[in-house]
PDB file of C-alpha atoms and ligand atoms in Angstrom:
ATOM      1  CA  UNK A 191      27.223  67.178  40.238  1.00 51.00           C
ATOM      2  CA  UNK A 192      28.009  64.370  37.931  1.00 55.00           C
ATOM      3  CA  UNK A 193      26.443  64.676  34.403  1.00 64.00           C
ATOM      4  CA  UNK A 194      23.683  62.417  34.032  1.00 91.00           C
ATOM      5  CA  UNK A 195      24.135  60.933  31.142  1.00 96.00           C
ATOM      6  CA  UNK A 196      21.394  58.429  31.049  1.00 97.00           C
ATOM      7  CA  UNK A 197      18.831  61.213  31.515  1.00 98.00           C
ATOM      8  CA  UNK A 198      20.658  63.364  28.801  1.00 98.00           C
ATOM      9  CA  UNK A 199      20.789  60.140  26.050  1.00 98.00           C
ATOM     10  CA  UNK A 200      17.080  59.542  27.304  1.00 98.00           C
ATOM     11  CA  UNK A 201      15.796  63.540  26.609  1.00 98.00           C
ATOM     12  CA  UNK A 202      18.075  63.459  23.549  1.00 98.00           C
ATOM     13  CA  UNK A 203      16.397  60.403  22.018  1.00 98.00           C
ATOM     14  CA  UNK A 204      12.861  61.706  22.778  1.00 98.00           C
ATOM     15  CA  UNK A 205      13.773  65.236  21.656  1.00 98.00           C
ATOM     16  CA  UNK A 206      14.399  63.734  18.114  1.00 98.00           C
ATOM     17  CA  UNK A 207      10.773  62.915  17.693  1.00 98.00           C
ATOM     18  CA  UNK A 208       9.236  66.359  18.925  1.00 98.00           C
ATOM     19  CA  UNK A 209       6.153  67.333  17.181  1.00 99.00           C
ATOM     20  CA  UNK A 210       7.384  70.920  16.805  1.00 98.00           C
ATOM     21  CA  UNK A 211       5.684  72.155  13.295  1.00 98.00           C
ATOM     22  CA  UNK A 212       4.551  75.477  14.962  1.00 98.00           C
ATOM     23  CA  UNK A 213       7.431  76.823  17.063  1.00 98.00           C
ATOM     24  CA  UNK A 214      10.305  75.092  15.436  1.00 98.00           C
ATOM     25  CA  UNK A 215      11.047  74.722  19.112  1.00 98.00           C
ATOM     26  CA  UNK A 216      12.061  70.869  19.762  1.00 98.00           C
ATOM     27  CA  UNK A 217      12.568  70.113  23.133  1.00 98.00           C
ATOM     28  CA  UNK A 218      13.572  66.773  25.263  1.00 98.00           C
ATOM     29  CA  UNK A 219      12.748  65.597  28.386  1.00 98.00           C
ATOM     30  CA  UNK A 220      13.774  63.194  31.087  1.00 98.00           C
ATOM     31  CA  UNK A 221      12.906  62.572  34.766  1.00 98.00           C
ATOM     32  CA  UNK A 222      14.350  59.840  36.825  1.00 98.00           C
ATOM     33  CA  UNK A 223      11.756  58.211  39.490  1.00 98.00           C
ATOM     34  CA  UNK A 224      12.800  57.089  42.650  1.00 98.00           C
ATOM     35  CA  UNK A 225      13.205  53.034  41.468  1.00 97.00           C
ATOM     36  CA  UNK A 226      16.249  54.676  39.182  1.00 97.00           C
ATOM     37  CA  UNK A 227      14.146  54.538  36.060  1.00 97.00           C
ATOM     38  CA  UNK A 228      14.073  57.288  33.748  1.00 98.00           C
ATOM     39  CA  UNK A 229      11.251  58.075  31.583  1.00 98.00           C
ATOM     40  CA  UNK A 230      11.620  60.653  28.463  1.00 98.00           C
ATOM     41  CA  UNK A 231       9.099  62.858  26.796  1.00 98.00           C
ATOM     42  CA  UNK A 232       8.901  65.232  24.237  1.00 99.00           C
ATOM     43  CA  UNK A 233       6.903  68.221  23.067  1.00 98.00           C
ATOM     44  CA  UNK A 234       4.020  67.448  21.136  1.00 98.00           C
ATOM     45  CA  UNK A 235       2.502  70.908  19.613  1.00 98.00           C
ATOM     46  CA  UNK A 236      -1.077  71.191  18.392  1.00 98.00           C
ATOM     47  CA  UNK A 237      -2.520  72.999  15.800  1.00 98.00           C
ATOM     48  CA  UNK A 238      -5.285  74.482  18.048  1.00 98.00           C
ATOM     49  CA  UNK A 239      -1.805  75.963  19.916  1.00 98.00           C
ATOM     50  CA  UNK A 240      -2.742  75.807  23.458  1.00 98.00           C
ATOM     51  CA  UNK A 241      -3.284  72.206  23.503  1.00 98.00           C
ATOM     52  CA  UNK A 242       0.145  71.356  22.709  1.00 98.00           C
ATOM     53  CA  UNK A 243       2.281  70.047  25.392  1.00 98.00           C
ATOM     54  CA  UNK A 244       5.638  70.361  26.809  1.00 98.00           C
ATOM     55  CA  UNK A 245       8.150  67.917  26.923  1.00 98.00           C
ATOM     56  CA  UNK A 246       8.381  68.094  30.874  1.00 98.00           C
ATOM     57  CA  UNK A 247       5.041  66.838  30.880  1.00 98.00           C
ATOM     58  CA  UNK A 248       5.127  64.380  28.697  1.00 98.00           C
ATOM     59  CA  UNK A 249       7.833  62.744  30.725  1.00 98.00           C
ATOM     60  CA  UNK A 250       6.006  63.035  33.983  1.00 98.00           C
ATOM     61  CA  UNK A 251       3.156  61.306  32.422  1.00 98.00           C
ATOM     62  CA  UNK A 252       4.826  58.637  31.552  1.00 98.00           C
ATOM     63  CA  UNK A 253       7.014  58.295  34.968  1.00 98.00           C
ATOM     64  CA  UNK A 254       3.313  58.539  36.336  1.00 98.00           C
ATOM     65  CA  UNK A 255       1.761  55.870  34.172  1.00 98.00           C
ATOM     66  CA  UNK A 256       4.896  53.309  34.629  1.00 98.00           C
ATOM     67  CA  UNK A 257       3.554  53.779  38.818  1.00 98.00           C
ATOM     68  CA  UNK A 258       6.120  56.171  39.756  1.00 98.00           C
ATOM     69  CA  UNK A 259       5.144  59.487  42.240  1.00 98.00           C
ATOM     70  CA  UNK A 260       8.616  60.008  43.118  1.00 98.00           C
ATOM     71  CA  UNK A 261      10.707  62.497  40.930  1.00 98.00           C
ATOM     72  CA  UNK A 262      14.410  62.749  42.339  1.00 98.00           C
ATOM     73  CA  UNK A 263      15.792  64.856  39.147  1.00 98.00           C
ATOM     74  CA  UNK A 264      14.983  66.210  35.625  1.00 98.00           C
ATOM     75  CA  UNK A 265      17.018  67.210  32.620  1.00 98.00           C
ATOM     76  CA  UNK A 266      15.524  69.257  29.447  1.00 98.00           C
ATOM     77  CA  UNK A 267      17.276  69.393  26.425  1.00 98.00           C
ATOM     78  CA  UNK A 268      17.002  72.625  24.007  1.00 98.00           C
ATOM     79  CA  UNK A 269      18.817  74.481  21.133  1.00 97.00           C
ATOM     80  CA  UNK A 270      18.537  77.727  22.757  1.00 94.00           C
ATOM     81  CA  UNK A 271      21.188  80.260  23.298  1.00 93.00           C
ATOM     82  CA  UNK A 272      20.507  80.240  26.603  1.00 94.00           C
ATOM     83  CA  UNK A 273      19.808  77.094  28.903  1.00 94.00           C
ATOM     84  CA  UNK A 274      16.108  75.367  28.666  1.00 96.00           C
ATOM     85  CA  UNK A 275      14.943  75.431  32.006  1.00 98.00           C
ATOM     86  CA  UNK A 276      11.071  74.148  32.366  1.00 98.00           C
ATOM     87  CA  UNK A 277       8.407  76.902  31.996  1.00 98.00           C
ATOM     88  CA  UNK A 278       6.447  78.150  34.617  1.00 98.00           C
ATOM     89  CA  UNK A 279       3.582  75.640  34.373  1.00 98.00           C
ATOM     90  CA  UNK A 280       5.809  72.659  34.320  1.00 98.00           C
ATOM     91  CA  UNK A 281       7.692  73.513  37.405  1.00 98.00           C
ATOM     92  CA  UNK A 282       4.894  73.378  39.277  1.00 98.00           C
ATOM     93  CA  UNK A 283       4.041  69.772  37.505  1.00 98.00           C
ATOM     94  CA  UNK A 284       7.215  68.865  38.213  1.00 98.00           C
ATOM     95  CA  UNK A 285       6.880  69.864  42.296  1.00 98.00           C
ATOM     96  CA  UNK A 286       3.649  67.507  42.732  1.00 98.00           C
ATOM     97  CA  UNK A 287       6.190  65.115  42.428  1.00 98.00           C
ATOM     98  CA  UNK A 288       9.561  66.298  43.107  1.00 98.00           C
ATOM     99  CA  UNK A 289      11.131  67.752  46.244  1.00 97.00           C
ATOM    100  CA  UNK A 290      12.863  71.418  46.518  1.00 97.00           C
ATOM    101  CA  UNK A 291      16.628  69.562  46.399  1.00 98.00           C
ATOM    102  CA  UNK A 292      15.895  67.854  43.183  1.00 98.00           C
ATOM    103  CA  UNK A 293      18.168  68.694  40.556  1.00 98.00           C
ATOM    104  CA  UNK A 294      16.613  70.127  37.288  1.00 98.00           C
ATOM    105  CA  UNK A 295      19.301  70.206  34.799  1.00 98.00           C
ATOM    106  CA  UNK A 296      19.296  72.189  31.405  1.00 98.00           C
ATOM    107  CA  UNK A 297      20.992  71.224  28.737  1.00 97.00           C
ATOM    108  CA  UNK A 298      22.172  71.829  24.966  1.00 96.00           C
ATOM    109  CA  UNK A 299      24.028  69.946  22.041  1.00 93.00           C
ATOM    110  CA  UNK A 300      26.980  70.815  24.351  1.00 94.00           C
ATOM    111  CA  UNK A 301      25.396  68.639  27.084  1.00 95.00           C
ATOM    112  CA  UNK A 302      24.467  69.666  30.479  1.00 97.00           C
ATOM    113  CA  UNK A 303      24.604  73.953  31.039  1.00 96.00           C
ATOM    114  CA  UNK A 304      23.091  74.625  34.270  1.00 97.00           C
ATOM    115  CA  UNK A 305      21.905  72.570  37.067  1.00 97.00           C
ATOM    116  CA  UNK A 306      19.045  74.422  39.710  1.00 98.00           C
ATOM    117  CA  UNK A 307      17.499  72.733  42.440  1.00 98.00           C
ATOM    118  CA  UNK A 308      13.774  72.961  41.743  1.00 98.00           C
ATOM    119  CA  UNK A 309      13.060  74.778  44.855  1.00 98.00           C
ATOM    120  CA  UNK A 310      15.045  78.032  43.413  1.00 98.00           C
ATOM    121  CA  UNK A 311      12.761  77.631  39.820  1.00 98.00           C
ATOM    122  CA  UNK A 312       9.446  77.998  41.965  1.00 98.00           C
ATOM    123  CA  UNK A 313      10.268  79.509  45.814  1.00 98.00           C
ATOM    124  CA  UNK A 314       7.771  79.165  47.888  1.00 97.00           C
ATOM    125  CA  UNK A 315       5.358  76.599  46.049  1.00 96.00           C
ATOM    126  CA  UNK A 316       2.226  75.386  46.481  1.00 96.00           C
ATOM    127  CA  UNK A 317       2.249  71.622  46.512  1.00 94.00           C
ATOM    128  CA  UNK A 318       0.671  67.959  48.276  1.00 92.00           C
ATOM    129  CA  UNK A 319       1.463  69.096  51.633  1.00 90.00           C
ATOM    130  CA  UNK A 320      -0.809  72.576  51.787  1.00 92.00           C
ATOM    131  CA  UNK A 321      -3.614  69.924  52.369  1.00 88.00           C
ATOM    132  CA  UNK A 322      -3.919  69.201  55.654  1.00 75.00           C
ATOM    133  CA  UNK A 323      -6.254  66.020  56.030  1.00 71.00           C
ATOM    134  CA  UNK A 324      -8.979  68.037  57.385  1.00 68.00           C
ATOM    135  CA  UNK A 325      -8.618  70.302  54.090  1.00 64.00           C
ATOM    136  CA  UNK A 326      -9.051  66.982  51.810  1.00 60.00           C
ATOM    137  CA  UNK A 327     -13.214  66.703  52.824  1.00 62.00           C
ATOM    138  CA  UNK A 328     -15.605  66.875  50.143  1.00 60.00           C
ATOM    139  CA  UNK A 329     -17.841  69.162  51.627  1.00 54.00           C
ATOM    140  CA  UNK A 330     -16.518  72.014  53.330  1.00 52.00           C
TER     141      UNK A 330
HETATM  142  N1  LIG B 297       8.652  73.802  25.627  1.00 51.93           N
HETATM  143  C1  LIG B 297       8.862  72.632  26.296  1.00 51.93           C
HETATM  144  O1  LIG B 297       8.484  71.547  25.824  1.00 51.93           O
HETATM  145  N2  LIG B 297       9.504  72.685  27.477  1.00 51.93           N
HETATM  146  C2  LIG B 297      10.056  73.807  28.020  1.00 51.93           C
HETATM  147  O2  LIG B 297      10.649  73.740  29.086  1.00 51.93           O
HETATM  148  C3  LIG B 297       9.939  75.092  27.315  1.00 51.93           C
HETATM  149  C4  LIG B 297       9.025  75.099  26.151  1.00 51.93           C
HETATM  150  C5  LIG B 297       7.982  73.744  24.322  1.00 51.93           C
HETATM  151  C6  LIG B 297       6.579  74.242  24.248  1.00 51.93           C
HETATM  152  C7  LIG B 297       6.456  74.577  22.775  1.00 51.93           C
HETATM  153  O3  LIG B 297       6.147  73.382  22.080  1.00 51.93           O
HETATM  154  C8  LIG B 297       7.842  75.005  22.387  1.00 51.93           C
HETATM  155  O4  LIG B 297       8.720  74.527  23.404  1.00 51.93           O
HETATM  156  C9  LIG B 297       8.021  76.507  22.248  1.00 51.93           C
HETATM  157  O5  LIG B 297       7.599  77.167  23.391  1.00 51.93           O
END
């Protein structure tokens, strides 16, 4: 797999400004959307802790809000001593959107560490296609 280097400058430049005051944790995100752009987040933590967000979804709301539903690969970018790979809850943010076979890379100051297609982060998901189109009416 060739480094993606547009996603990793893109996470890197968003990682800069994480909001970070509680954990000390700052972390960068980028997703690339099936037109080729690439949209970046950050993680924005809250005093009231819970309602702090992660960078992953950060950049899937903005991939969402530029009209894109198509994720074809992620990146996070962490100091860690070990590889950032997205937490539980943003895995499964990232499959409404993304397809087992998309690459999730994590990387460091070193640049990309480890690259996992996101079907081996969350095996055996629930996603879009568990609702059949009889499932979708209102009334059951
Ligand atoms: N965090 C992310 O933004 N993405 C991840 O993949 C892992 C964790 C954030 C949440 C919190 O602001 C900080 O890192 C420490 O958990």
């Amino acid at each position: 797999m060739i480094a993606p280097e547009d996603l990793l400058a893109a996470a890197r430049a968003a990682r800069a400004h994480a909001h970070a005051p509680y954990s000390g944790f700052a972390v960068g995100a980028a997703v690339r959307g099936a037109s080729g752009r690439v949209y970046a987040g950050c993680n924005v933590e809250n005093a009231a802790y819970p309602q702090g967000l992660c960078a992953e979804s950060v950049a899937i709301g903005a991939c969402v809000a530029a009209g894109e539903t198509e994720i074809v690969e992620a990146l996070v970018v962490a100091d860690s001593p070990a590889p950032t790979t997205p937490c539980g809850a943003c895995r499964q943010r990232l499959r409404e959107f993304a397809a087992d076979e998309a690459p999730i890379h994590a990387a460091d100051a070193d640049g990309v560490r480890a690259t996992y297609p996101l079907g081996s982060l969350l095996p055996h998901s629930f996603g879009p296609s568990h609702f059949s189109p009889a499932s979708r009416k209102a009334s059951p």
